[in-house]
PDB file of C-alpha atoms in Angstrom:
ATOM      1  CA  MET A   1     202.169  57.234  35.023  1.00 92.00           C
ATOM      2  CA  LYS A   2     199.816  60.873  35.632  1.00 94.00           C
ATOM      3  CA  LEU A   3     197.489  60.918  32.561  1.00 97.00           C
ATOM      4  CA  ASP A   4     197.211  64.674  32.482  1.00 97.00           C
ATOM      5  CA  GLY A   5     199.595  66.110  30.101  1.00 97.00           C
ATOM      6  CA  CYS A   6     200.448  62.648  27.985  1.00 98.00           C
ATOM      7  CA  THR A   7     199.622  62.048  23.967  1.00 98.00           C
ATOM      8  CA  ALA A   8     197.856  58.685  24.114  1.00 98.00           C
ATOM      9  CA  LEU A   9     197.296  56.825  20.503  1.00 98.00           C
ATOM     10  CA  ILE A  10     194.145  54.280  21.219  1.00 98.00           C
ATOM     11  CA  THR A  11     193.544  51.686  18.883  1.00 98.00           C
ATOM     12  CA  GLY A  12     189.599  50.699  18.460  1.00 97.00           C
ATOM     13  CA  ALA A  13     188.898  53.983  19.318  1.00 97.00           C
ATOM     14  CA  SER A  14     185.350  54.399  16.647  1.00 95.00           C
ATOM     15  CA  SER A  15     183.023  52.446  18.795  1.00 95.00           C
ATOM     16  CA  GLY A  16     182.296  50.975  22.440  1.00 96.00           C
ATOM     17  CA  ILE A  17     185.066  50.720  25.453  1.00 97.00           C
ATOM     18  CA  GLY A  18     187.597  52.088  22.760  1.00 97.00           C
ATOM     19  CA  ARG A  19     185.548  55.053  22.046  1.00 97.00           C
ATOM     20  CA  GLU A  20     184.798  56.070  25.507  1.00 98.00           C
ATOM     21  CA  PHE A  21     188.646  55.569  26.355  1.00 98.00           C
ATOM     22  CA  ALA A  22     188.924  58.693  24.340  1.00 98.00           C
ATOM     23  CA  ARG A  23     186.065  60.783  25.860  1.00 98.00           C
ATOM     24  CA  GLN A  24     187.539  60.360  29.585  1.00 98.00           C
ATOM     25  CA  LEU A  25     190.684  61.510  28.034  1.00 98.00           C
ATOM     26  CA  ALA A  26     189.699  64.288  25.759  1.00 97.00           C
ATOM     27  CA  GLY A  27     190.212  66.539  29.243  1.00 92.00           C
ATOM     28  CA  ARG A  28     193.115  65.335  30.028  1.00 97.00           C
ATOM     29  CA  ALA A  29     195.613  64.700  27.867  1.00 98.00           C
ATOM     30  CA  SER A  30     197.153  66.842  26.090  1.00 98.00           C
ATOM     31  CA  ALA A  31     196.971  64.983  22.419  1.00 98.00           C
ATOM     32  CA  ILE A  32     195.191  61.679  21.155  1.00 98.00           C
ATOM     33  CA  ALA A  33     195.781  59.261  17.811  1.00 98.00           C
ATOM     34  CA  LEU A  34     192.674  57.674  17.374  1.00 98.00           C
ATOM     35  CA  VAL A  35     193.074  54.504  15.031  1.00 98.00           C
ATOM     36  CA  ALA A  36     189.883  52.213  13.666  1.00 97.00           C
ATOM     37  CA  ARG A  37     189.633  51.047  10.049  1.00 95.00           C
ATOM     38  CA  ARG A  38     186.445  53.336   9.819  1.00 95.00           C
ATOM     39  CA  GLU A  39     187.819  56.421   9.344  1.00 96.00           C
ATOM     40  CA  ASP A  40     183.871  58.048   8.900  1.00 97.00           C
ATOM     41  CA  ARG A  41     183.730  57.388  12.592  1.00 97.00           C
ATOM     42  CA  LEU A  42     187.526  58.675  13.576  1.00 97.00           C
ATOM     43  CA  HIS A  43     186.239  61.975  12.223  1.00 97.00           C
ATOM     44  CA  GLU A  44     183.093  61.922  14.240  1.00 97.00           C
ATOM     45  CA  LEU A  45     184.700  61.236  17.405  1.00 98.00           C
ATOM     46  CA  ARG A  46     186.979  63.863  16.661  1.00 97.00           C
ATOM     47  CA  ASP A  47     184.588  66.826  16.047  1.00 96.00           C
ATOM     48  CA  GLU A  48     182.680  65.206  19.051  1.00 97.00           C
ATOM     49  CA  LEU A  49     185.652  65.579  21.288  1.00 96.00           C
ATOM     50  CA  LYS A  50     187.333  69.490  20.794  1.00 88.00           C
ATOM     51  CA  ALA A  51     190.544  68.535  21.506  1.00 93.00           C
ATOM     52  CA  ASN A  52     194.014  67.703  20.457  1.00 97.00           C
ATOM     53  CA  VAL A  53     193.091  64.813  18.196  1.00 98.00           C
ATOM     54  CA  HIS A  54     194.658  63.102  15.533  1.00 98.00           C
ATOM     55  CA  VAL A  55     192.547  61.050  13.214  1.00 98.00           C
ATOM     56  CA  PHE A  56     194.184  57.049  11.767  1.00 98.00           C
ATOM     57  CA  ALA A  57     192.820  55.381   9.818  1.00 98.00           C
ATOM     58  CA  ALA A  58     193.711  51.428   9.350  1.00 97.00           C
ATOM     59  CA  ASP A  59     193.504  47.751   9.606  1.00 97.00           C
ATOM     60  CA  LEU A  60     195.519  46.479  12.288  1.00 97.00           C
ATOM     61  CA  SER A  61     195.040  42.655  11.105  1.00 96.00           C
ATOM     62  CA  GLN A  62     197.685  43.337   8.116  1.00 95.00           C
ATOM     63  CA  GLU A  63     201.109  43.681   9.378  1.00 91.00           C
ATOM     64  CA  SER A  64     201.788  46.578   6.612  1.00 95.00           C
ATOM     65  CA  GLU A  65     199.745  49.011   8.216  1.00 96.00           C
ATOM     66  CA  ILE A  66     201.314  48.637  12.007  1.00 96.00           C
ATOM     67  CA  ALA A  67     204.592  49.624  10.319  1.00 96.00           C
ATOM     68  CA  ARG A  68     202.454  53.042   8.268  1.00 97.00           C
ATOM     69  CA  LEU A  69     200.744  53.871  11.509  1.00 98.00           C
ATOM     70  CA  GLY A  70     204.705  53.923  12.762  1.00 97.00           C
ATOM     71  CA  ASP A  71     205.474  55.984  10.334  1.00 97.00           C
ATOM     72  CA  TRP A  72     202.555  58.808  10.252  1.00 98.00           C
ATOM     73  CA  LEU A  73     203.327  58.749  14.180  1.00 98.00           C
ATOM     74  CA  ASP A  74     207.125  60.172  13.241  1.00 97.00           C
ATOM     75  CA  GLN A  75     205.773  62.553  10.679  1.00 97.00           C
ATOM     76  CA  GLU A  76     203.691  64.082  12.071  1.00 97.00           C
ATOM     77  CA  LYS A  77     206.255  64.290  15.160  1.00 97.00           C
ATOM     78  CA  ILE A  78     203.587  62.463  17.647  1.00 98.00           C
ATOM     79  CA  SER A  79     205.198  61.443  20.166  1.00 98.00           C
ATOM     80  CA  ILE A  80     203.354  58.875  22.111  1.00 98.00           C
ATOM     81  CA  ASN A  81     203.981  57.862  25.890  1.00 98.00           C
ATOM     82  CA  LEU A  82     200.339  56.313  26.679  1.00 98.00           C
ATOM     83  CA  LEU A  83     199.951  53.385  24.350  1.00 98.00           C
ATOM     84  CA  ILE A  84     196.015  51.634  24.627  1.00 98.00           C
ATOM     85  CA  ASN A  85     196.148  48.453  22.347  1.00 98.00           C
ATOM     86  CA  ASN A  86     192.478  48.165  22.456  1.00 98.00           C
ATOM     87  CA  ALA A  87     191.666  46.916  19.221  1.00 97.00           C
ATOM     88  CA  GLY A  88     190.030  43.355  18.741  1.00 95.00           C
ATOM     89  CA  PHE A  89     187.050  41.551  18.091  1.00 93.00           C
ATOM     90  CA  GLY A  90     185.364  37.218  18.347  1.00 89.00           C
ATOM     91  CA  ASP A  91     184.407  34.372  16.710  1.00 90.00           C
ATOM     92  CA  TYR A  92     182.100  32.489  18.802  1.00 91.00           C
ATOM     93  CA  GLY A  93     180.782  28.939  17.438  1.00 91.00           C
ATOM     94  CA  LYS A  94     182.727  26.047  16.665  1.00 92.00           C
ATOM     95  CA  PHE A  95     186.019  26.109  15.685  1.00 95.00           C
ATOM     96  CA  ALA A  96     186.033  23.229  12.605  1.00 96.00           C
ATOM     97  CA  GLU A  97     183.139  25.391  11.578  1.00 94.00           C
ATOM     98  CA  SER A  98     184.964  29.036  11.630  1.00 94.00           C
ATOM     99  CA  ASP A  99     185.948  30.656   8.763  1.00 94.00           C
ATOM    100  CA  PRO A 100     190.345  30.587   8.522  1.00 97.00           C
ATOM    101  CA  ARG A 101     189.638  34.274   7.248  1.00 96.00           C
ATOM    102  CA  ALA A 102     188.130  35.666  10.800  1.00 94.00           C
ATOM    103  CA  VAL A 103     190.650  33.030  12.739  1.00 96.00           C
ATOM    104  CA  ARG A 104     194.244  34.817  10.941  1.00 97.00           C
ATOM    105  CA  GLU A 105     192.606  37.954  11.166  1.00 97.00           C
ATOM    106  CA  MET A 106     191.385  38.039  14.416  1.00 96.00           C
ATOM    107  CA  LEU A 107     194.984  36.377  15.497  1.00 97.00           C
ATOM    108  CA  ALA A 108     196.201  38.967  13.828  1.00 98.00           C
ATOM    109  CA  VAL A 109     194.690  42.106  15.427  1.00 97.00           C
ATOM    110  CA  ASN A 110     194.076  40.775  18.348  1.00 98.00           C
ATOM    111  CA  THR A 111     197.916  39.604  19.457  1.00 98.00           C
ATOM    112  CA  VAL A 112     200.053  40.147  16.463  1.00 98.00           C
ATOM    113  CA  ALA A 113     198.528  44.197  15.703  1.00 98.00           C
ATOM    114  CA  LEU A 114     199.235  44.592  19.468  1.00 98.00           C
ATOM    115  CA  SER A 115     202.573  43.117  20.787  1.00 98.00           C
ATOM    116  CA  MET A 116     203.819  44.635  16.695  1.00 98.00           C
ATOM    117  CA  LEU A 117     202.407  48.240  18.012  1.00 98.00           C
ATOM    118  CA  THR A 118     204.273  48.021  21.132  1.00 98.00           C
ATOM    119  CA  ARG A 119     207.489  46.872  20.123  1.00 98.00           C
ATOM    120  CA  ARG A 120     207.476  50.173  17.050  1.00 98.00           C
ATOM    121  CA  LEU A 121     206.551  52.648  20.538  1.00 98.00           C
ATOM    122  CA  LEU A 122     208.308  51.362  23.681  1.00 98.00           C
ATOM    123  CA  PRO A 123     211.408  52.413  22.628  1.00 98.00           C
ATOM    124  CA  ALA A 124     210.977  56.438  23.030  1.00 98.00           C
ATOM    125  CA  MET A 125     208.851  55.642  25.794  1.00 98.00           C
ATOM    126  CA  LEU A 126     211.821  53.282  27.068  1.00 98.00           C
ATOM    127  CA  ALA A 127     214.392  56.782  26.594  1.00 98.00           C
ATOM    128  CA  GLN A 128     212.373  59.467  27.685  1.00 97.00           C
ATOM    129  CA  LYS A 129     211.911  57.355  31.147  1.00 97.00           C
ATOM    130  CA  ARG A 130     208.152  57.250  31.326  1.00 97.00           C
ATOM    131  CA  GLY A 131     205.709  55.860  29.819  1.00 98.00           C
ATOM    132  CA  GLY A 132     202.086  53.551  29.905  1.00 98.00           C
ATOM    133  CA  ILE A 133     200.605  50.617  27.957  1.00 98.00           C
ATOM    134  CA  LEU A 134     196.910  49.604  28.664  1.00 98.00           C
ATOM    135  CA  ASN A 135     196.425  46.811  27.345  1.00 98.00           C
ATOM    136  CA  VAL A 136     192.852  45.740  26.965  1.00 98.00           C
ATOM    137  CA  SER A 137     192.736  41.355  27.452  1.00 98.00           C
ATOM    138  CA  SER A 138     189.569  39.728  28.683  1.00 96.00           C
ATOM    139  CA  ILE A 139     187.506  38.170  32.201  1.00 94.00           C
ATOM    140  CA  ALA A 140     188.592  35.305  28.749  1.00 93.00           C
ATOM    141  CA  SER A 141     191.955  35.094  29.277  1.00 95.00           C
ATOM    142  CA  PHE A 142     192.115  32.974  32.334  1.00 93.00           C
ATOM    143  CA  LEU A 143     190.227  30.133  30.893  1.00 86.00           C
ATOM    144  CA  PRO A 144     189.656  27.975  27.538  1.00 85.00           C
ATOM    145  CA  ILE A 145     186.066  28.360  26.257  1.00 86.00           C
ATOM    146  CA  ALA A 146     184.263  26.025  24.630  1.00 87.00           C
ATOM    147  CA  GLY A 147     182.552  27.932  21.422  1.00 88.00           C
ATOM    148  CA  PHE A 148     185.328  30.603  22.096  1.00 91.00           C
ATOM    149  CA  ALA A 149     188.709  28.663  21.871  1.00 94.00           C
ATOM    150  CA  VAL A 150     191.023  31.080  19.705  1.00 95.00           C
ATOM    151  CA  TYR A 151     189.483  33.928  21.020  1.00 95.00           C
ATOM    152  CA  ALA A 152     190.152  32.655  25.389  1.00 95.00           C
ATOM    153  CA  ALA A 153     193.470  32.109  24.152  1.00 96.00           C
ATOM    154  CA  SER A 154     194.610  35.436  21.596  1.00 97.00           C
ATOM    155  CA  LYS A 155     193.325  36.939  25.284  1.00 97.00           C
ATOM    156  CA  ALA A 156     195.358  34.067  27.647  1.00 97.00           C
ATOM    157  CA  TYR A 157     198.278  35.177  25.235  1.00 98.00           C
ATOM    158  CA  VAL A 158     197.758  39.339  25.709  1.00 98.00           C
ATOM    159  CA  THR A 159     197.359  38.842  29.394  1.00 98.00           C
ATOM    160  CA  SER A 160     200.806  36.373  29.159  1.00 98.00           C
ATOM    161  CA  PHE A 161     202.356  39.047  27.269  1.00 98.00           C
ATOM    162  CA  SER A 162     201.464  42.292  29.790  1.00 98.00           C
ATOM    163  CA  GLU A 163     202.406  40.682  32.907  1.00 98.00           C
ATOM    164  CA  ALA A 164     206.034  38.772  31.730  1.00 98.00           C
ATOM    165  CA  LEU A 165     206.456  42.366  29.809  1.00 98.00           C
ATOM    166  CA  ARG A 166     206.265  44.375  33.388  1.00 98.00           C
ATOM    167  CA  SER A 167     208.129  42.291  35.019  1.00 98.00           C
ATOM    168  CA  GLU A 168     211.143  43.237  32.259  1.00 98.00           C
ATOM    169  CA  LEU A 169     210.423  46.764  32.244  1.00 98.00           C
ATOM    170  CA  ARG A 170     209.777  47.677  36.439  1.00 97.00           C
ATOM    171  CA  GLY A 171     212.282  50.873  37.170  1.00 97.00           C
ATOM    172  CA  SER A 172     212.189  51.615  34.243  1.00 98.00           C
ATOM    173  CA  GLY A 173     209.316  54.864  34.112  1.00 98.00           C
ATOM    174  CA  VAL A 174     207.665  52.659  32.522  1.00 98.00           C
ATOM    175  CA  THR A 175     204.132  50.741  33.107  1.00 98.00           C
ATOM    176  CA  VAL A 176     202.663  47.814  31.841  1.00 98.00           C
ATOM    177  CA  THR A 177     198.535  47.270  33.059  1.00 98.00           C
ATOM    178  CA  THR A 178     196.025  44.541  32.156  1.00 98.00           C
ATOM    179  CA  LEU A 179     192.462  45.522  31.469  1.00 98.00           C
ATOM    180  CA  CYS A 180     190.300  42.266  32.192  1.00 97.00           C
ATOM    181  CA  PRO A 181     187.024  43.171  30.981  1.00 96.00           C
ATOM    182  CA  GLY A 182     183.665  40.662  31.427  1.00 92.00           C
ATOM    183  CA  PRO A 183     180.496  41.528  29.372  1.00 89.00           C
ATOM    184  CA  VAL A 184     179.656  45.265  28.185  1.00 92.00           C
ATOM    185  CA  HIS A 185     177.445  46.531  26.003  1.00 86.00           C
ATOM    186  CA  THR A 186     179.056  46.890  22.886  1.00 78.00           C
ATOM    187  CA  GLU A 187     178.827  46.153  18.790  1.00 72.00           C
ATOM    188  CA  PHE A 188     181.177  42.799  20.503  1.00 72.00           C
ATOM    189  CA  GLY A 189     178.679  40.401  20.291  1.00 64.00           C
ATOM    190  CA  ARG A 190     176.585  41.248  16.866  1.00 66.00           C
ATOM    191  CA  VAL A 191     180.587  41.271  15.109  1.00 72.00           C
ATOM    192  CA  ALA A 192     181.477  37.361  17.732  1.00 68.00           C
ATOM    193  CA  ASN A 193     177.923  36.252  16.689  1.00 70.00           C
ATOM    194  CA  ARG A 194     178.284  34.017  12.789  1.00 72.00           C
ATOM    195  CA  PRO A 195     175.388  34.321  10.881  1.00 71.00           C
ATOM    196  CA  ASN A 196     172.330  30.975  11.914  1.00 69.00           C
ATOM    197  CA  GLU A 197     174.057  30.733  15.264  1.00 63.00           C
ATOM    198  CA  LYS A 198     172.704  30.326  18.283  1.00 63.00           C
ATOM    199  CA  ARG A 199     173.839  33.910  19.872  1.00 61.00           C
ATOM    200  CA  ILE A 200     176.037  34.499  23.492  1.00 62.00           C
ATOM    201  CA  THR A 201     174.034  36.068  26.152  1.00 65.00           C
ATOM    202  CA  SER A 202     175.173  36.975  28.752  1.00 70.00           C
ATOM    203  CA  PRO A 203     172.908  37.715  32.308  1.00 74.00           C
ATOM    204  CA  GLU A 204     172.179  41.817  32.365  1.00 79.00           C
ATOM    205  CA  PHE A 205     172.910  41.565  36.370  1.00 74.00           C
ATOM    206  CA  PHE A 206     176.897  40.665  34.711  1.00 79.00           C
ATOM    207  CA  HIS A 207     177.100  43.523  32.884  1.00 90.00           C
ATOM    208  CA  VAL A 208     179.478  46.498  33.261  1.00 93.00           C
ATOM    209  CA  ALA A 209     178.755  49.902  31.782  1.00 95.00           C
ATOM    210  CA  VAL A 210     181.252  50.461  29.244  1.00 96.00           C
ATOM    211  CA  GLU A 211     182.327  54.377  30.862  1.00 97.00           C
ATOM    212  CA  GLU A 212     182.332  52.321  34.358  1.00 97.00           C
ATOM    213  CA  VAL A 213     185.280  49.626  31.972  1.00 97.00           C
ATOM    214  CA  ALA A 214     187.006  53.206  30.673  1.00 98.00           C
ATOM    215  CA  ARG A 215     187.427  54.284  34.497  1.00 98.00           C
ATOM    216  CA  ALA A 216     189.259  51.058  35.967  1.00 98.00           C
ATOM    217  CA  GLY A 217     191.270  50.778  33.341  1.00 98.00           C
ATOM    218  CA  LEU A 218     192.428  54.672  33.622  1.00 98.00           C
ATOM    219  CA  HIS A 219     192.616  54.842  36.784  1.00 98.00           C
ATOM    220  CA  ALA A 220     195.048  51.218  36.411  1.00 98.00           C
ATOM    221  CA  ILE A 221     197.084  52.955  34.986  1.00 98.00           C
ATOM    222  CA  GLU A 222     197.427  56.334  36.453  1.00 97.00           C
ATOM    223  CA  ASN A 223     197.744  53.913  39.478  1.00 98.00           C
ATOM    224  CA  ASP A 224     200.537  51.221  38.371  1.00 97.00           C
ATOM    225  CA  ARG A 225     198.522  48.134  38.631  1.00 98.00           C
ATOM    226  CA  PRO A 226     198.912  45.199  37.522  1.00 98.00           C
ATOM    227  CA  LEU A 227     195.685  44.226  36.247  1.00 98.00           C
ATOM    228  CA  ILE A 228     192.409  45.249  36.687  1.00 97.00           C
ATOM    229  CA  ILE A 229     189.053  43.090  36.692  1.00 97.00           C
ATOM    230  CA  PRO A 230     185.895  46.107  36.621  1.00 96.00           C
ATOM    231  CA  GLY A 231     182.935  45.146  38.091  1.00 94.00           C
ATOM    232  CA  LEU A 232     182.473  43.705  41.920  1.00 93.00           C
ATOM    233  CA  LEU A 233     180.598  40.786  40.693  1.00 91.00           C
ATOM    234  CA  VAL A 234     182.767  40.027  37.807  1.00 90.00           C
ATOM    235  CA  ARG A 235     185.878  40.062  39.641  1.00 91.00           C
ATOM    236  CA  THR A 236     184.170  38.068  42.445  1.00 91.00           C
ATOM    237  CA  MET A 237     182.890  35.576  39.812  1.00 84.00           C
ATOM    238  CA  ILE A 238     186.596  35.334  38.162  1.00 84.00           C
ATOM    239  CA  GLY A 239     188.068  34.656  41.422  1.00 88.00           C
ATOM    240  CA  ILE A 240     186.233  31.776  42.486  1.00 84.00           C
ATOM    241  CA  ALA A 241     186.575  29.691  39.376  1.00 78.00           C
ATOM    242  CA  ARG A 242     189.649  30.964  38.722  1.00 76.00           C
ATOM    243  CA  MET A 243     191.027  28.494  42.545  1.00 78.00           C
ATOM    244  CA  LEU A 244     188.306  25.537  40.414  1.00 76.00           C
ATOM    245  CA  PRO A 245     190.465  23.036  39.492  1.00 74.00           C
ATOM    246  CA  LEU A 246     190.290  22.682  35.143  1.00 71.00           C
ATOM    247  CA  ALA A 247     188.456  19.242  35.837  1.00 72.00           C
ATOM    248  CA  VAL A 248     185.446  21.271  36.624  1.00 68.00           C
ATOM    249  CA  PHE A 249     185.349  23.030  33.497  1.00 62.00           C
ATOM    250  CA  ARG A 250     186.135  19.559  31.096  1.00 65.00           C
ATOM    251  CA  LEU A 251     182.703  18.390  32.476  1.00 60.00           C
ATOM    252  CA  ALA A 252     180.387  21.247  32.710  1.00 56.00           C
ATOM    253  CA  ALA A 253     181.432  21.239  29.039  1.00 55.00           C
ATOM    254  CA  ARG A 254     180.691  17.894  28.813  1.00 55.00           C
ATOM    255  CA  PHE A 255     176.800  18.509  30.168  1.00 47.00           C
ATOM    256  CA  ALA A 256     176.729  22.274  28.222  1.00 46.00           C
ATOM    257  CA  ARG A 257     176.972  20.629  25.037  1.00 44.00           C
TER     258      ARG A 257
END
């Protein structure tokens, strides 16, 4: 899908990768709808971009908010043909010690909101025979990760759902791309880490700049690529890991305790 002149909707646009998507699309899209909980940050970003930007504050862990977002788009006559499902968050620590409310909200944002917003906007894209859907997953989607049990499972859903939907839409004019970043310097770690819990860390050389991640995602959707893992090192390591039997990771998890 060509991005020039598109009308894009970006969830989780108030920070991190979502904000960078907006910055990189500002000079190309005819209009951008920014969606996140923190309305003040969305207005700051809109002022920075100096483009045709619409702002909608919503808590996507609430399904009623997804319906409200869809109604707002209809009322404002904003016809989306590029959907970037970027909103999501993690929770690091043992599942038995997790906050049930945090677990429910994480599943709601990472899987339900992504699915239901796609369902709301997809029919119009199909009618126009033009559209692109970019779902932000994670390298965590490829492997079960102790301490990240629910997050990794939720991202496995995103990757699987995206691949299946892409197959369903083949030949329709609507494409689906999955973006699977590794560690990126955003607010993700601060949100995922529980109080008084050992912090999750990754070697600096393993990180990929947020600008590179967003650029890779947009390039992939424009070139109709099914899946992209930004960063050569990350891509290589995940490629090797995916070839290893699950027994290897079970053994590694035992020694990591």
